[in-house]
């Protein structure tokens, strides 16, 4: 049985009490009208999500579910502590593996997993970014399987996306149902952009003079997350730049403005490492800034997240995060990992190959719900085919049990029905580690589906933390 | 402000104005075909429109010899192959707006995006259900909504000046080209000058510029070539006259110069001021003596040079 976030032994749980009345007294036609209103608001604001390679509507909306997902403050405080702890450990790990590699010397993580990892960035070895922070925005995907059972599904240390949905979902809910907000004590999330700006400013390099100039670097308006990039730049009150707006001169980065060149101190980049600097990485990249990495390494500019941060959110490294918490912080991890079999270990390999039909298998570097096998939902042929793929390159895969993801009541045609959800809170790391009370709840809209990715037909919900 | 942002704001203004020009051209054409007087039937009038907008050859590549109302409507309104069609311009303005979302208020974005979304709906409508008036109304209505949102909500900062500079330079260019249609193309034969047909055509131009009533307020009495030309070229009260458009361009360029100070070059501002002075040094008689077409050619050239200077001063990203 799946844990139902609203009901426990047939009773409505306290955080949902008020919502339960709200649903029951809302006539169907009003609900449909509100749904249409929400969609038109999203479309008018222009929050759309383009999916690469599908050729479909580039202005596709992510389905929005009006039924919020609710946490009690007490539940949230526990999660919050766990998330911050994990974000601190991940940053300590990154600091360590790009310098002395103590955790490897201590035999707690195999050297090969780190140094031969695709995301390990040799060009920043020995370099310590300002305040020792590599990953400034850590998106941690969390699933729930029981009242007190939360598990981390994966860590996103590079450029986790979706925070604009957290903010816009809230905005739209407040606009459509002001009454709900008057009668519930819902903690606000709209301080996020200000916190983000403060976090980014706090990691300005030592050479920065005066108030740091922060920019958001986007690949451009064809990118699926462009809306989010412009949205964040807007709310932070900083420039949204493309690679071609920046250039390097005399050890600093400048942007081209109508009043001539202006120095840039902190770049919140939303493009991947290989595209940052054609002189250092991919020569064919048109998105980056030639010479950027030299400036970065000489302390002329800060880049968030730091190049190389990806080595911490690899699915192979993931299994060691609880170990990192113990090693660097001397604490017991507050959030658990999902049990994970790593296929480069012989015992794990044997077990997984014998039990494919019960397991979820993922590519180590995959994302967005691509390149994975969901054993219980797959046909015999699919399982056999995936078995071949694994055999050819076992090191490329991990396996996990199919989790009994909790369900949250969600509006479907017939009314409310349970659908599986996960949660992505966004933890900010600068001179302080901070988290707004909320996150992005993603919901698998298809009945029975466990895949919540927006590229796989998932939707989103507002996420509430109630003050008590 | 980022050079790229400034350039996008400038071009957003230009494209919005250009969309209206395309719709106004369509309107001129539609009204002229209602005249019972041409020698070659309607064909000639439509052709003159194409010539005036400088797209005769590209039109021929797409539609061959089929110069008729439906094809012209497709070309001037819907066709994405025509970079100056209403649809192309609205899409480019919206695309530009999307790129500079950080510099637009949500109300401006909303207005732009609504125009774009409704344009998509309009495309799906069967063509026989659409008449020319609907297309012109659609364009001027959305144009007004966007402009209104800009006026009501945008900060009066450098971005404001770039958008309005785009609007004003494009409008100066468009009014000169529309005037050129009248004098150079619609009425090539000198014996028509001053005839009833001539005057009717001047009225058509006025209507196309939504300036019919304004003209009567300003001049009263008969519609004559001299009065209309004066109204559209030299009258500082006329909202689309060359003088007003150029004056606004100068005003916006001055605003930039004042904000940016001496460290930023202002060749565009200097050039625009010079052109304005040269324009103000003329009266309508000297312009007719000079030849209206030659005068307009000179003016269109000046506008082009000012645009290039804007590009060099602000968009090139100099060190």
PDB file of C-alpha atoms in Angstrom, chain A residues 116-297:
ATOM      1  CA  UNK A 116      37.584   8.724 -13.511  1.00  0.00           C
ATOM      2  CA  UNK A 117      34.180  10.248 -13.296  1.00  0.00           C
ATOM      3  CA  UNK A 118      33.109  12.128 -16.438  1.00  0.00           C
ATOM      4  CA  UNK A 119      32.039  15.075 -14.330  1.00  0.00           C
ATOM      5  CA  UNK A 120      35.375  15.340 -12.496  1.00  0.00           C
ATOM      6  CA  UNK A 121      36.894  18.558 -13.778  1.00  0.00           C
ATOM      7  CA  UNK A 122      40.695  18.311 -13.855  1.00  0.00           C
ATOM      8  CA  UNK A 123      41.079  21.955 -14.775  1.00  0.00           C
ATOM      9  CA  UNK A 124      39.972  23.121 -11.313  1.00  0.00           C
ATOM     10  CA  UNK A 125      42.044  20.735  -9.213  1.00  0.00           C
ATOM     11  CA  UNK A 126      43.740  22.724  -6.470  1.00  0.00           C
ATOM     12  CA  UNK A 127      41.443  25.691  -6.853  1.00  0.00           C
ATOM     13  CA  UNK A 128      39.221  26.653  -3.936  1.00  0.00           C
ATOM     14  CA  UNK A 129      36.273  28.872  -4.911  1.00  0.00           C
ATOM     15  CA  UNK A 130      35.243  31.775  -2.644  1.00  0.00           C
ATOM     16  CA  UNK A 131      34.027  30.551   0.766  1.00  0.00           C
ATOM     17  CA  UNK A 132      34.829  27.031  -0.362  1.00  0.00           C
ATOM     18  CA  UNK A 133      31.433  26.661  -1.987  1.00  0.00           C
ATOM     19  CA  UNK A 134      31.206  24.611  -5.175  1.00  0.00           C
ATOM     20  CA  UNK A 135      27.481  24.046  -5.374  1.00  0.00           C
ATOM     21  CA  UNK A 136      25.490  27.149  -4.479  1.00  0.00           C
ATOM     22  CA  UNK A 137      22.069  25.821  -5.316  1.00  0.00           C
ATOM     23  CA  UNK A 138      21.521  22.209  -4.335  1.00  0.00           C
ATOM     24  CA  UNK A 139      18.268  20.649  -5.517  1.00  0.00           C
ATOM     25  CA  UNK A 140      17.602  17.483  -3.548  1.00  0.00           C
ATOM     26  CA  UNK A 141      14.868  15.166  -4.809  1.00  0.00           C
ATOM     27  CA  UNK A 142      12.977  13.600  -1.947  1.00  0.00           C
ATOM     28  CA  UNK A 143      10.311  10.930  -1.863  1.00  0.00           C
ATOM     29  CA  UNK A 144       8.188   9.804   1.013  1.00  0.00           C
ATOM     30  CA  UNK A 145       7.054   6.283   1.730  1.00  0.00           C
ATOM     31  CA  UNK A 146       5.492   6.652   5.164  1.00  0.00           C
ATOM     32  CA  UNK A 147       4.619   9.130   7.846  1.00  0.00           C
ATOM     33  CA  UNK A 148       8.234   9.512   8.970  1.00  0.00           C
ATOM     34  CA  UNK A 149       9.964   7.876   6.050  1.00  0.00           C
ATOM     35  CA  UNK A 150      11.673  10.250   3.674  1.00  0.00           C
ATOM     36  CA  UNK A 151      14.340   9.178   1.197  1.00  0.00           C
ATOM     37  CA  UNK A 152      16.651  11.120  -1.060  1.00  0.00           C
ATOM     38  CA  UNK A 153      16.275   9.981  -4.640  1.00  0.00           C
ATOM     39  CA  UNK A 154      19.026  12.118  -6.088  1.00  0.00           C
ATOM     40  CA  UNK A 155      21.116  15.235  -5.539  1.00  0.00           C
ATOM     41  CA  UNK A 156      21.377  17.989  -8.145  1.00  0.00           C
ATOM     42  CA  UNK A 157      24.471  20.092  -7.545  1.00  0.00           C
ATOM     43  CA  UNK A 158      24.896  21.638 -10.987  1.00  0.00           C
ATOM     44  CA  UNK A 159      21.969  23.698 -12.215  1.00  0.00           C
ATOM     45  CA  UNK A 160      18.799  22.290 -10.677  1.00  0.00           C
ATOM     46  CA  UNK A 161      15.765  23.759 -12.408  1.00  0.00           C
ATOM     47  CA  UNK A 162      12.135  24.188 -11.418  1.00  0.00           C
ATOM     48  CA  UNK A 163      12.350  26.876  -8.774  1.00  0.00           C
ATOM     49  CA  UNK A 164      10.315  29.228 -10.969  1.00  0.00           C
ATOM     50  CA  UNK A 165       7.450  26.740 -10.734  1.00  0.00           C
ATOM     51  CA  UNK A 166       7.685  26.746  -6.965  1.00  0.00           C
ATOM     52  CA  UNK A 167       7.227  30.530  -7.047  1.00  0.00           C
ATOM     53  CA  UNK A 168       4.677  30.758  -9.842  1.00  0.00           C
ATOM     54  CA  UNK A 169       2.527  27.918  -8.520  1.00  0.00           C
ATOM     55  CA  UNK A 170       2.243  29.844  -5.303  1.00  0.00           C
ATOM     56  CA  UNK A 171       1.542  33.103  -7.103  1.00  0.00           C
ATOM     57  CA  UNK A 172      -1.254  31.562  -9.116  1.00  0.00           C
ATOM     58  CA  UNK A 173      -2.800  29.779  -6.148  1.00  0.00           C
ATOM     59  CA  UNK A 174      -2.848  33.038  -4.200  1.00  0.00           C
ATOM     60  CA  UNK A 175      -4.440  34.827  -7.100  1.00  0.00           C
ATOM     61  CA  UNK A 176      -7.139  32.219  -7.646  1.00  0.00           C
ATOM     62  CA  UNK A 177      -7.917  31.191  -4.076  1.00  0.00           C
ATOM     63  CA  UNK A 178      -7.110  34.077  -1.761  1.00  0.00           C
ATOM     64  CA  UNK A 179      -9.546  32.609   0.775  1.00  0.00           C
ATOM     65  CA  UNK A 180      -7.395  29.523   1.206  1.00  0.00           C
ATOM     66  CA  UNK A 181      -4.487  31.710   2.207  1.00  0.00           C
ATOM     67  CA  UNK A 182      -6.542  33.746   4.603  1.00  0.00           C
ATOM     68  CA  UNK A 183      -7.698  30.626   6.415  1.00  0.00           C
ATOM     69  CA  UNK A 184      -4.506  28.623   6.379  1.00  0.00           C
ATOM     70  CA  UNK A 185      -1.242  29.813   7.822  1.00  0.00           C
ATOM     71  CA  UNK A 186       1.035  29.077   4.926  1.00  0.00           C
ATOM     72  CA  UNK A 187       4.693  30.022   5.160  1.00  0.00           C
ATOM     73  CA  UNK A 188       5.760  32.276   2.293  1.00  0.00           C
ATOM     74  CA  UNK A 189       8.364  31.263  -0.306  1.00  0.00           C
ATOM     75  CA  UNK A 190       8.682  34.515  -2.191  1.00  0.00           C
ATOM     76  CA  UNK A 191      11.830  35.562  -0.364  1.00  0.00           C
ATOM     77  CA  UNK A 192      13.679  33.005  -2.489  1.00  0.00           C
ATOM     78  CA  UNK A 193      14.982  35.394  -5.191  1.00  0.00           C
ATOM     79  CA  UNK A 194      16.300  37.772  -2.551  1.00  0.00           C
ATOM     80  CA  UNK A 195      18.018  34.907  -0.737  1.00  0.00           C
ATOM     81  CA  UNK A 196      19.484  33.704  -4.023  1.00  0.00           C
ATOM     82  CA  UNK A 197      20.819  37.160  -4.837  1.00  0.00           C
ATOM     83  CA  UNK A 198      22.329  37.459  -1.371  1.00  0.00           C
ATOM     84  CA  UNK A 199      23.870  34.002  -1.644  1.00  0.00           C
ATOM     85  CA  UNK A 200      25.429  34.801  -5.002  1.00  0.00           C
ATOM     86  CA  UNK A 201      26.739  38.164  -3.814  1.00  0.00           C
ATOM     87  CA  UNK A 202      28.252  36.459  -0.764  1.00  0.00           C
ATOM     88  CA  UNK A 203      30.561  34.353  -2.944  1.00  0.00           C
ATOM     89  CA  UNK A 204      32.061  37.258  -4.913  1.00  0.00           C
ATOM     90  CA  UNK A 205      35.796  36.781  -5.464  1.00  0.00           C
ATOM     91  CA  UNK A 206      38.370  38.647  -3.390  1.00  0.00           C
ATOM     92  CA  UNK A 207      39.274  40.877  -6.337  1.00  0.00           C
ATOM     93  CA  UNK A 208      35.728  42.258  -6.465  1.00  0.00           C
ATOM     94  CA  UNK A 209      35.586  45.964  -5.629  1.00  0.00           C
ATOM     95  CA  UNK A 210      32.470  47.442  -4.100  1.00  0.00           C
ATOM     96  CA  UNK A 211      29.059  45.824  -4.436  1.00  0.00           C
ATOM     97  CA  UNK A 212      29.377  42.655  -6.532  1.00  0.00           C
ATOM     98  CA  UNK A 213      27.824  42.656 -10.008  1.00  0.00           C
ATOM     99  CA  UNK A 214      25.875  39.425 -10.379  1.00  0.00           C
ATOM    100  CA  UNK A 215      24.548  38.102 -13.696  1.00  0.00           C
ATOM    101  CA  UNK A 216      22.565  35.064 -14.803  1.00  0.00           C
ATOM    102  CA  UNK A 217      24.118  33.305 -17.808  1.00  0.00           C
ATOM    103  CA  UNK A 218      21.613  31.551 -20.071  1.00  0.00           C
ATOM    104  CA  UNK A 219      22.160  29.527 -23.254  1.00  0.00           C
ATOM    105  CA  UNK A 220      19.420  31.711 -24.776  1.00  0.00           C
ATOM    106  CA  UNK A 221      15.733  31.881 -25.403  1.00  0.00           C
ATOM    107  CA  UNK A 222      15.584  28.565 -27.221  1.00  0.00           C
ATOM    108  CA  UNK A 223      16.493  26.705 -24.056  1.00  0.00           C
ATOM    109  CA  UNK A 224      13.633  24.867 -22.362  1.00  0.00           C
ATOM    110  CA  UNK A 225      14.323  26.593 -19.047  1.00  0.00           C
ATOM    111  CA  UNK A 226      14.730  30.080 -20.520  1.00  0.00           C
ATOM    112  CA  UNK A 227      11.639  31.293 -18.749  1.00  0.00           C
ATOM    113  CA  UNK A 228      13.163  30.356 -15.427  1.00  0.00           C
ATOM    114  CA  UNK A 229      16.439  32.097 -16.263  1.00  0.00           C
ATOM    115  CA  UNK A 230      14.739  35.356 -17.156  1.00  0.00           C
ATOM    116  CA  UNK A 231      12.347  35.052 -14.236  1.00  0.00           C
ATOM    117  CA  UNK A 232      15.148  34.699 -11.690  1.00  0.00           C
ATOM    118  CA  UNK A 233      17.251  37.483 -13.208  1.00  0.00           C
ATOM    119  CA  UNK A 234      14.196  39.680 -13.142  1.00  0.00           C
ATOM    120  CA  UNK A 235      13.290  39.009  -9.532  1.00  0.00           C
ATOM    121  CA  UNK A 236      16.892  39.407  -8.412  1.00  0.00           C
ATOM    122  CA  UNK A 237      17.223  42.616 -10.405  1.00  0.00           C
ATOM    123  CA  UNK A 238      20.342  41.475 -12.234  1.00  0.00           C
ATOM    124  CA  UNK A 239      21.221  41.202 -15.927  1.00  0.00           C
ATOM    125  CA  UNK A 240      20.357  38.072 -17.881  1.00  0.00           C
ATOM    126  CA  UNK A 241      23.285  37.547 -20.236  1.00  0.00           C
ATOM    127  CA  UNK A 242      24.221  35.197 -23.052  1.00  0.00           C
ATOM    128  CA  UNK A 243      27.782  34.146 -23.740  1.00  0.00           C
ATOM    129  CA  UNK A 244      28.080  36.687 -26.523  1.00  0.00           C
ATOM    130  CA  UNK A 245      27.297  39.512 -24.077  1.00  0.00           C
ATOM    131  CA  UNK A 246      30.431  38.698 -22.080  1.00  0.00           C
ATOM    132  CA  UNK A 247      34.106  38.960 -22.901  1.00  0.00           C
ATOM    133  CA  UNK A 248      37.382  38.592 -21.098  1.00  0.00           C
ATOM    134  CA  UNK A 249      39.996  41.313 -20.866  1.00  0.00           C
ATOM    135  CA  UNK A 250      43.009  41.715 -18.604  1.00  0.00           C
ATOM    136  CA  UNK A 251      42.042  39.061 -16.085  1.00  0.00           C
ATOM    137  CA  UNK A 252      38.418  40.084 -15.673  1.00  0.00           C
ATOM    138  CA  UNK A 253      35.063  39.349 -17.262  1.00  0.00           C
ATOM    139  CA  UNK A 254      33.033  42.199 -18.715  1.00  0.00           C
ATOM    140  CA  UNK A 255      29.592  42.545 -20.202  1.00  0.00           C
ATOM    141  CA  UNK A 256      28.767  44.666 -23.216  1.00  0.00           C
ATOM    142  CA  UNK A 257      26.414  47.455 -22.312  1.00  0.00           C
ATOM    143  CA  UNK A 258      25.088  50.577 -23.964  1.00  0.00           C
ATOM    144  CA  UNK A 259      27.529  52.526 -21.818  1.00  0.00           C
ATOM    145  CA  UNK A 260      30.545  50.424 -22.694  1.00  0.00           C
ATOM    146  CA  UNK A 261      32.103  47.486 -20.860  1.00  0.00           C
ATOM    147  CA  UNK A 262      31.026  46.673 -17.303  1.00  0.00           C
ATOM    148  CA  UNK A 263      32.869  44.281 -14.996  1.00  0.00           C
ATOM    149  CA  UNK A 264      31.066  41.142 -13.812  1.00  0.00           C
ATOM    150  CA  UNK A 265      31.907  39.522 -10.458  1.00  0.00           C
ATOM    151  CA  UNK A 266      29.548  36.574 -10.047  1.00  0.00           C
ATOM    152  CA  UNK A 267      28.071  34.466 -12.822  1.00  0.00           C
ATOM    153  CA  UNK A 268      25.082  32.305 -11.971  1.00  0.00           C
ATOM    154  CA  UNK A 269      25.415  30.083 -14.970  1.00  0.00           C
ATOM    155  CA  UNK A 270      22.610  27.968 -16.327  1.00  0.00           C
ATOM    156  CA  UNK A 271      24.753  26.316 -18.979  1.00  0.00           C
ATOM    157  CA  UNK A 272      26.702  23.114 -18.536  1.00  0.00           C
ATOM    158  CA  UNK A 273      30.443  22.862 -17.874  1.00  0.00           C
ATOM    159  CA  UNK A 274      31.423  21.759 -21.397  1.00  0.00           C
ATOM    160  CA  UNK A 275      29.948  24.926 -22.873  1.00  0.00           C
ATOM    161  CA  UNK A 276      31.414  27.461 -20.459  1.00  0.00           C
ATOM    162  CA  UNK A 277      34.633  28.262 -22.250  1.00  0.00           C
ATOM    163  CA  UNK A 278      35.520  27.131 -25.783  1.00  0.00           C
ATOM    164  CA  UNK A 279      39.226  27.648 -25.026  1.00  0.00           C
ATOM    165  CA  UNK A 280      39.050  25.192 -22.143  1.00  0.00           C
ATOM    166  CA  UNK A 281      36.241  22.792 -22.998  1.00  0.00           C
ATOM    167  CA  UNK A 282      34.241  22.229 -26.157  1.00  0.00           C
ATOM    168  CA  UNK A 283      35.809  24.204 -28.985  1.00  0.00           C
ATOM    169  CA  UNK A 284      32.538  24.262 -30.911  1.00  0.00           C
ATOM    170  CA  UNK A 285      30.568  25.907 -28.129  1.00  0.00           C
ATOM    171  CA  UNK A 286      28.966  29.170 -29.115  1.00  0.00           C
ATOM    172  CA  UNK A 287      27.333  29.571 -25.719  1.00  0.00           C
ATOM    173  CA  UNK A 288      30.325  30.257 -23.553  1.00  0.00           C
ATOM    174  CA  UNK A 289      32.973  32.914 -23.056  1.00  0.00           C
ATOM    175  CA  UNK A 290      36.505  32.391 -24.399  1.00  0.00           C
ATOM    176  CA  UNK A 291      39.016  32.729 -21.558  1.00  0.00           C
ATOM    177  CA  UNK A 292      36.434  32.537 -18.767  1.00  0.00           C
ATOM    178  CA  UNK A 293      38.140  29.643 -17.005  1.00  0.00           C
ATOM    179  CA  UNK A 294      41.458  31.466 -16.771  1.00  0.00           C
ATOM    180  CA  UNK A 295      39.751  34.408 -15.118  1.00  0.00           C
ATOM    181  CA  UNK A 296      37.896  32.022 -12.807  1.00  0.00           C
ATOM    182  CA  UNK A 297      41.058  30.223 -11.709  1.00  0.00           C
TER     183      UNK A 297
END
